[in-house]
XYZ file of C-alpha atoms in Angstrom:
377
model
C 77.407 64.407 184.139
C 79.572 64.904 181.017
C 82.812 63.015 181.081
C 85.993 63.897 179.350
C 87.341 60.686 177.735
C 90.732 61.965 176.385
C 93.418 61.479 178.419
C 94.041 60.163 181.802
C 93.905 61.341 185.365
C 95.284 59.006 188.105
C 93.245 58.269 190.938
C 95.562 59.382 193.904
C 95.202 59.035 197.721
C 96.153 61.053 200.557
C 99.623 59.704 202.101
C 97.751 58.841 205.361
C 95.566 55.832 204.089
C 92.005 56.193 205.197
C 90.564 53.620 207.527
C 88.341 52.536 204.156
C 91.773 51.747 202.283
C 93.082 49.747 205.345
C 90.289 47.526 205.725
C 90.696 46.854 201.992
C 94.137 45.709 202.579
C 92.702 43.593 205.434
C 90.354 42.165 203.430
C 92.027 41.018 200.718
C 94.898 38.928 203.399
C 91.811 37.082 204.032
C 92.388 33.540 202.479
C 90.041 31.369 200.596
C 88.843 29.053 203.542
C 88.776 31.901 205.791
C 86.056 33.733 203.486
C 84.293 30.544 202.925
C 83.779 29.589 205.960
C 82.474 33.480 206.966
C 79.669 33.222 204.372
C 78.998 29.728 205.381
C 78.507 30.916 208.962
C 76.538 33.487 207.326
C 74.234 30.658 205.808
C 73.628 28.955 209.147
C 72.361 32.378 210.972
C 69.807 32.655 207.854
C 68.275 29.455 208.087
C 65.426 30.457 210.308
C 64.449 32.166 206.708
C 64.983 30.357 204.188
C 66.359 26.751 202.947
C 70.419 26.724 202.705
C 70.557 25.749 199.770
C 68.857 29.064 198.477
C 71.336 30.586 200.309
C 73.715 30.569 197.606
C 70.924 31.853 194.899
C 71.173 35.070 197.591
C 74.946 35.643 198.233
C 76.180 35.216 194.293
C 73.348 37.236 193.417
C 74.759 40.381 195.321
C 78.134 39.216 194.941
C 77.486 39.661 191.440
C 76.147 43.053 191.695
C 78.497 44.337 193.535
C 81.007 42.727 190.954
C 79.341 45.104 188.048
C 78.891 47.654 190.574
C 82.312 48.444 191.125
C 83.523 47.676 188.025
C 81.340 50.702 187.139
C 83.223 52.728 189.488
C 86.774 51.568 188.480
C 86.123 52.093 184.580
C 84.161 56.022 185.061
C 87.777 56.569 187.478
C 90.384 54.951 184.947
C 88.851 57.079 181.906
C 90.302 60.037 182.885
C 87.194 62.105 185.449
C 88.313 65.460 186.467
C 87.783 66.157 190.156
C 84.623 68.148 189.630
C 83.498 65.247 187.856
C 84.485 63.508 190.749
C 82.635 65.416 192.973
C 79.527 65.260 190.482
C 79.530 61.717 190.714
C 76.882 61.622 193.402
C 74.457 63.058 190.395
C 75.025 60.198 188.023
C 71.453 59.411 187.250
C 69.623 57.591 184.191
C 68.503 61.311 183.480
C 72.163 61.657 181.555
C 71.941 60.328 178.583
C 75.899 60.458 178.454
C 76.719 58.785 180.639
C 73.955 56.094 180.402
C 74.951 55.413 176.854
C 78.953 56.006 177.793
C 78.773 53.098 180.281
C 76.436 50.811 177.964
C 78.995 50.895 175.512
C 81.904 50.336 177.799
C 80.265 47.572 179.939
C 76.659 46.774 178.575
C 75.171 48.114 181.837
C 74.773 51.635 183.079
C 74.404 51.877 187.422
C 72.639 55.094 188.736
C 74.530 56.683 191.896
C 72.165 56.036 194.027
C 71.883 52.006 192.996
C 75.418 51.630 193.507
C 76.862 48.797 195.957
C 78.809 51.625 197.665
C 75.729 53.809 198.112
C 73.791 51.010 199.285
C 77.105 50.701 202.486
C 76.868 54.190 202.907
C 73.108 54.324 203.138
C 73.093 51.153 205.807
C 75.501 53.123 207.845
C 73.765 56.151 207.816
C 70.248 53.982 208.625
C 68.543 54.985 206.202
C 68.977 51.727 203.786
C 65.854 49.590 202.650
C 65.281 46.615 200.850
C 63.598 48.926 198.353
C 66.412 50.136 197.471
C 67.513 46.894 196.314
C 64.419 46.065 194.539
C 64.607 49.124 192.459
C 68.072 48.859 191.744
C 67.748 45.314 189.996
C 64.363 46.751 188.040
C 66.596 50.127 186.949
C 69.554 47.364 185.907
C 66.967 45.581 183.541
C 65.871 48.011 181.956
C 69.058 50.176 181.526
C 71.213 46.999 180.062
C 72.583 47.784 176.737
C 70.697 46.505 173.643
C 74.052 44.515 172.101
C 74.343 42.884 175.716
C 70.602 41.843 176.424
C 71.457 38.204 175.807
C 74.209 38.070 178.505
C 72.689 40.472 181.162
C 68.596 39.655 180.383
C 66.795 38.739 183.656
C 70.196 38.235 185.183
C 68.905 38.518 188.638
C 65.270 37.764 188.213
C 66.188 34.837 191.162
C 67.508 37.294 193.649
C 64.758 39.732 192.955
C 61.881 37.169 193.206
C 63.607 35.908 196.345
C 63.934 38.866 198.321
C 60.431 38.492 200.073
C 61.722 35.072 201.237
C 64.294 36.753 203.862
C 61.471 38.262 206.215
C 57.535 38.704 206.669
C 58.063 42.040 206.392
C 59.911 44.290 204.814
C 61.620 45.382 207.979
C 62.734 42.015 208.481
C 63.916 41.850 204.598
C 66.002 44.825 204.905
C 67.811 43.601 207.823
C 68.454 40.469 206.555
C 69.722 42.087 203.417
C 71.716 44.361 205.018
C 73.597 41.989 207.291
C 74.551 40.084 203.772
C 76.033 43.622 202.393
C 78.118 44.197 205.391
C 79.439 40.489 204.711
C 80.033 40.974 200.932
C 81.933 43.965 200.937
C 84.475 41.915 202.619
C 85.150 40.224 199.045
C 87.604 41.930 196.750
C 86.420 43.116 193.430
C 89.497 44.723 191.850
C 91.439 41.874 190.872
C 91.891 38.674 189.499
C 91.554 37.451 193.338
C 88.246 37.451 193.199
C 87.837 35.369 190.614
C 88.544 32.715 191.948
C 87.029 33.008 195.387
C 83.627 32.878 193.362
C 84.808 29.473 192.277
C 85.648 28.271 195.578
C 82.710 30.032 197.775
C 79.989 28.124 195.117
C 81.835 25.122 195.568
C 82.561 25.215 199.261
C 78.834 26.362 199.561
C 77.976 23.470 197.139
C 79.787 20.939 199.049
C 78.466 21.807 202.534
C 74.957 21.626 201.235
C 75.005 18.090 199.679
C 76.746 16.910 202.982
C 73.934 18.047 205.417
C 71.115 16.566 202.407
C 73.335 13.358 203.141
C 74.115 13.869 198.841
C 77.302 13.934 197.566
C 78.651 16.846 196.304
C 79.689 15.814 192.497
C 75.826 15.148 191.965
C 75.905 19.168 191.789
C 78.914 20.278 190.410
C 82.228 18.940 188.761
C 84.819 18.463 191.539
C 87.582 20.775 190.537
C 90.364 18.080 190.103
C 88.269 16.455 187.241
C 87.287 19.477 185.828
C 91.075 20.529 185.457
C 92.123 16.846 184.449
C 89.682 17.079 181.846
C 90.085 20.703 180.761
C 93.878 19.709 180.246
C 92.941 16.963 177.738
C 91.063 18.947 175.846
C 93.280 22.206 175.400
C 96.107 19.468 174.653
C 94.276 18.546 171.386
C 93.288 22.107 170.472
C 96.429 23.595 170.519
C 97.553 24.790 167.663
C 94.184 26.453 166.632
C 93.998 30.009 166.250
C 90.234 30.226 167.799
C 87.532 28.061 169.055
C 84.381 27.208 170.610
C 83.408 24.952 173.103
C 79.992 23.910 174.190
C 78.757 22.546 177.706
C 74.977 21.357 177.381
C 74.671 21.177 181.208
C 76.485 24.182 182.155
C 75.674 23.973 185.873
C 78.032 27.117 187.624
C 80.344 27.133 183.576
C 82.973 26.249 185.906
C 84.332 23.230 183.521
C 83.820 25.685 180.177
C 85.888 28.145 182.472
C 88.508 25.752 183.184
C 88.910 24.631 179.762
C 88.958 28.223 178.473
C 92.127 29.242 181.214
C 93.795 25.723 179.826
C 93.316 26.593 175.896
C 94.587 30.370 176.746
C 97.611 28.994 177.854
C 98.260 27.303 174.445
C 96.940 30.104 171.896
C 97.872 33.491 174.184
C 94.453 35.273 173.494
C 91.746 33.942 175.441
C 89.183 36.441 173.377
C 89.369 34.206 170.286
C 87.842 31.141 172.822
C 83.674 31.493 172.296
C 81.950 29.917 174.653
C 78.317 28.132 174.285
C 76.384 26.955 177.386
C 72.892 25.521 178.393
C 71.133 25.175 181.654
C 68.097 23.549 182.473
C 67.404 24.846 186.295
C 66.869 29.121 185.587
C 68.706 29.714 188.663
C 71.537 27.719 187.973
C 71.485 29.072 184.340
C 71.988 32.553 185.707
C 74.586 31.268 187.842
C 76.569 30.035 184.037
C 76.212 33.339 182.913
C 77.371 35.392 185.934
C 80.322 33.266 186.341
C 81.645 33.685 182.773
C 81.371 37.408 183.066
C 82.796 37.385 186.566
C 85.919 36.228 184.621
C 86.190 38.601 181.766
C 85.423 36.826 179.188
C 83.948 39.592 176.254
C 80.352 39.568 176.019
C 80.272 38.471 172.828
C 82.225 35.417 173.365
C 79.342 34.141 175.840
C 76.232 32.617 174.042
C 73.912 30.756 176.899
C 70.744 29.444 176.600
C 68.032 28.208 179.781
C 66.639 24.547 177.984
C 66.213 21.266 178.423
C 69.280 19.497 176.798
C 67.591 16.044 176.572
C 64.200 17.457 175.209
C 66.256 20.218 172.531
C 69.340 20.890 170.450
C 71.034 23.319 170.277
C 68.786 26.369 168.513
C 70.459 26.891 165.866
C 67.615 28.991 164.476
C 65.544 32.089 165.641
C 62.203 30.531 166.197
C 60.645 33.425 164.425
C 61.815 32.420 161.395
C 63.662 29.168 161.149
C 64.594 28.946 157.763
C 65.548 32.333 156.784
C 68.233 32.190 159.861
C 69.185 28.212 159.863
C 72.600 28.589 161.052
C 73.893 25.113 162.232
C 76.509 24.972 165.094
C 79.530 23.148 164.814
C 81.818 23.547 167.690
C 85.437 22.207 168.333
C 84.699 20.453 171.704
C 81.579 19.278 173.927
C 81.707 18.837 177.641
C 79.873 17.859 180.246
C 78.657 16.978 184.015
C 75.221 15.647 183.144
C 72.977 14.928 186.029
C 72.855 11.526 186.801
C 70.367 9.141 186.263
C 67.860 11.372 184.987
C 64.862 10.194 183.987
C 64.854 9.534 179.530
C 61.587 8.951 177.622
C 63.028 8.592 174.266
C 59.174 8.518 172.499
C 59.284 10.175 169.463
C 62.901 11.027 169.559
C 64.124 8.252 166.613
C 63.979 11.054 164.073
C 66.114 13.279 165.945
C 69.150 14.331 163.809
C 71.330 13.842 167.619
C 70.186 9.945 167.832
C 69.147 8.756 164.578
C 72.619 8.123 163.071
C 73.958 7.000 166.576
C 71.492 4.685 167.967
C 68.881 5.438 170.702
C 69.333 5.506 174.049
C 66.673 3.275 175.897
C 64.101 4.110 178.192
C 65.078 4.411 181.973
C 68.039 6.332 183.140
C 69.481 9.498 180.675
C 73.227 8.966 181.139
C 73.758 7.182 177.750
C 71.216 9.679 175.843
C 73.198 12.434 177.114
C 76.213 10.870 175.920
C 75.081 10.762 172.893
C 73.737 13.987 172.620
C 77.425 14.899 173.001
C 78.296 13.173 170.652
């Protein structure tokens, strides 16, 4: 499929709305607690499967795809398609190298027709949808990520993929279960800033509910958002002023704080692209979680630098292990934040030479809260 870039072609409906358009409309009236509270009902029904707190590994995950999927769709539309094109797009395959390479420039990822979120609606409602489909579609997104964007997009789903076989004994039972979790995503809108923040709120509704039935509270897991806003305001209040800057969180958790404090510091400098952000995750789940929710809220690849490590046990890399002194590139960054876990267990053995401790004092054995603090540091 050969696209013509120059100009622009709007996308026009027919003046009676189809039924599709209407139930968009519908869907995006639905409020916050009203969409929670569907995918938490959703969780219950799959708990003869698989633990609830996995649940949310499962529902971001496609959420996620479905985010990239139809963000695909939007940007091929906005860029000016003809209507043959249009009517091509069913043939969009990996096979054209245009539009592979087209889309990996525009978005770091390139989506065949056929591994589309919208294919995989049409396909369930035509029953003909399996959880093969899915399984290939997540390989096919690996491999076809753009080489500039590897760092963000890199074994990006690798959780929902290895988790799939968890949702049935067979793989009858895996597509169904799959299939009743598209029909209840495409109820999320995709096209707008909307949906931004429902992510937000559905991991942190989802979140909450799951540390109340473990008898936990729910601040063990993330940062409630009052807190995270409180302290996102105190830092953009003693930024201001600067004309870029980059902020750090070594326990990223879902990058809701880092995403907090970047919306706060926007509001100050008026370009949110000049705000880098730097994040690391010990739990690889969680750390995919960081990543999707940063580009979820359009912050520019380039801007996102994550990395899946153990905070207490290593610094920031601030070389490429290959060859440490040749690219010894310390980072300084304008503000550290953090929701460490608490009371994690700290061995600090061997750690008084450590350039984080050794001009700070040492944290002592037992509980990490003070190391971490002054790891921060």
């Amino acid at each position: 499929m050969s696209m013509r870039l120059a100009g622009v072609h709007p996308w026009c409906f027919s003046p009676q709305r189809p039924r599709a358009q209407l139930a968009d409309e519908r869907r995006r009236t639905m409020n916050k607690q009203q969409l929670a509270s569907k995918i938490w009902e959703s969780a219950n029904k799959m708990r003869s499967k698989i633990e609830a707190n996995e649940y949310k590994d499962y529902i971001l995950g496609f959420i996620f795809y479905k985010f990239l999927s139809d963000k695909e769709e939007r940007q091929l539309r906005a860029d000016g398609m003809t209507e043959k094109e249009l009517a091509e797009f069913a043939a969009l395959s990996e096979s054209d190298a245009d539009a592979v390479h087209y889309c990996q420039d525009k978005l770091g990822y390139f989506i065949a027709y056929d591994n589309l979120f919208s294919t995989w609606l049409k396909k369930d409602e035509a029953k003909t949808f399996a959880v093969s489909n899915v399984q290939d579609a997540l390989t096919a997104f690996e491999r076809l990520v753009g080489a500039n964007y590897k760092p963000v997009f890199d074994k990006i789903f690798d959780t929902l993929q290895l988790g799939l076989r968890k949702l049935g004994e067979s793989t009858g039972a895996q597509t169904k279960a799959v299939a009743a979790l598209l029909q209840l995503i495409k109820d999320i809108p995709m096209d707008g800033r909307q949906d931004y923040d429902v992510l937000g709120f559905i991991y942190e509704y989802l979140i909450s509910n799951f540390a109340a039935n473990a008898g936990k509270k729910a601040g063990e897991f993330y940062t409630p958002h009052e807190v995270s806003v409180m302290m996102s305001e105190i830092i953009a209040h003693h930024l201001q002023g600067r004309e870029e800057i980059q902020i750090y969180d070594p326990t990223s958790g879902s990058g809701s704080l880092l995403i907090n404090i970047g919306k706060c510091v926007a509001k100050y400098m008026g370009n949110g692209d000049r705000i880098k952000y730097y994040a690391q995750e010990l739990k690889e789940n969680t750390y995919n979680l960081t990543r999707m929710n940063l580009v979820m809220r359009g912050i520019i690849p380039s801007n996102i630098v994550t990395r899946n490590g153990d905070t207490l046990e290593d610094d920031w890399p601030y070389f490429d292990e290959s060859d440490p002194v040749g690219t010894y590139d310390p980072l300084y960054v304008d503000a550290v934040v953090s929701n460490p876990p608490y009371s994690q267990n700290w061995n600090p053995a061997n750690k008084e030479s450590d350039p984080r401790y050794k001009s700070y004092g040492l944290a002592p054995k037992g509980k990490a809260d003070y190391a971490f603090l002054l790891h921060d540091l």
